[in-house]
Amino acid sequence: MDSPVWQKSSYSGANNACVEVRTLSGAVEIRESDEGHLVLHTTPTALTALLHGIKAGEFDHHA
């Protein structure tokens, strides 16, 4: 289902410096709320793989 409205995490509270996401035409769009003109376009499959990798610690060595 497409959601043209940007949604932010409930963990953000009143803070405007957060990541926002929406779906549009089968794609996933991600942006930082304070840099709204920069939008990352990806697929649901690629986003799922990224999130699984983050949770598994695959990118911890980049910190």
Tab-separated table of C-alpha atoms in Angstrom:
chain	number	residue	atom	x	y	z
A	1	MET	CA	0.000	0.000	0.000
A	2	ASP	CA	1.362	3.417	-0.930
A	3	SER	CA	1.689	6.020	1.794
A	4	PRO	CA	2.580	9.401	0.263
A	5	VAL	CA	2.817	10.879	3.770
A	6	TRP	CA	6.244	10.698	5.426
A	7	GLN	CA	6.258	8.688	8.657
A	8	LYS	CA	8.828	8.999	11.416
A	9	SER	CA	9.754	6.635	14.189
A	10	SER	CA	7.764	6.833	17.395
A	11	TYR	CA	11.156	6.889	19.157
A	12	SER	CA	11.773	10.377	17.718
A	13	GLY	CA	9.256	12.075	19.976
A	14	ALA	CA	9.121	15.803	19.303
A	15	ASN	CA	12.631	15.777	17.850
A	16	ASN	CA	12.745	16.788	14.187
A	17	ALA	CA	16.161	15.224	13.557
A	18	CYS	CA	14.945	11.777	12.609
A	19	VAL	CA	14.673	9.351	9.725
A	20	GLU	CA	11.378	9.355	7.829
A	21	VAL	CA	10.050	6.701	5.465
A	22	ARG	CA	7.241	6.272	2.972
A	23	THR	CA	6.234	3.918	0.190
A	24	LEU	CA	5.426	5.173	-3.264
A	25	SER	CA	4.768	3.186	-6.448
A	26	GLY	CA	6.224	0.004	-4.944
A	27	ALA	CA	9.435	1.701	-3.823
A	28	VAL	CA	10.591	2.741	-0.374
A	29	GLU	CA	11.815	6.304	0.123
A	30	ILE	CA	13.920	7.333	3.121
A	31	ARG	CA	15.066	10.786	4.209
A	32	GLU	CA	16.326	12.696	7.225
A	33	SER	CA	13.701	15.148	8.387
A	34	ASP	CA	16.213	18.001	8.611
A	35	GLU	CA	17.487	17.308	5.054
A	36	GLY	CA	14.136	16.670	3.363
A	37	HIS	CA	15.400	17.424	-0.133
A	38	LEU	CA	17.762	14.396	-0.038
A	39	VAL	CA	15.790	11.197	-0.612
A	40	LEU	CA	17.116	7.633	-0.842
A	41	HIS	CA	15.041	5.387	-3.119
A	42	THR	CA	15.206	1.620	-2.596
A	43	THR	CA	13.152	-1.546	-2.798
A	44	PRO	CA	11.375	-3.248	0.102
A	45	THR	CA	13.657	-6.275	-0.372
A	46	ALA	CA	16.861	-4.216	-0.222
A	47	LEU	CA	15.663	-2.285	2.837
A	48	THR	CA	14.772	-5.537	4.601
A	49	ALA	CA	18.240	-6.939	3.870
A	50	LEU	CA	19.877	-3.754	5.186
A	51	LEU	CA	17.853	-3.802	8.402
A	52	HIS	CA	18.627	-7.478	8.983
A	53	GLY	CA	22.325	-6.756	8.434
A	54	ILE	CA	22.260	-3.866	10.900
A	55	LYS	CA	20.537	-5.991	13.538
A	56	ALA	CA	23.025	-8.823	12.973
A	57	GLY	CA	25.984	-6.459	13.468
A	58	GLU	CA	27.306	-6.857	9.928
A	59	PHE	CA	28.283	-3.181	9.770
A	60	ASP	CA	29.665	-2.722	13.301
A	61	HIS	CA	33.254	-2.719	12.058
A	62	HIS	CA	32.553	0.563	10.209
A	63	ALA	CA	31.976	2.491	13.441
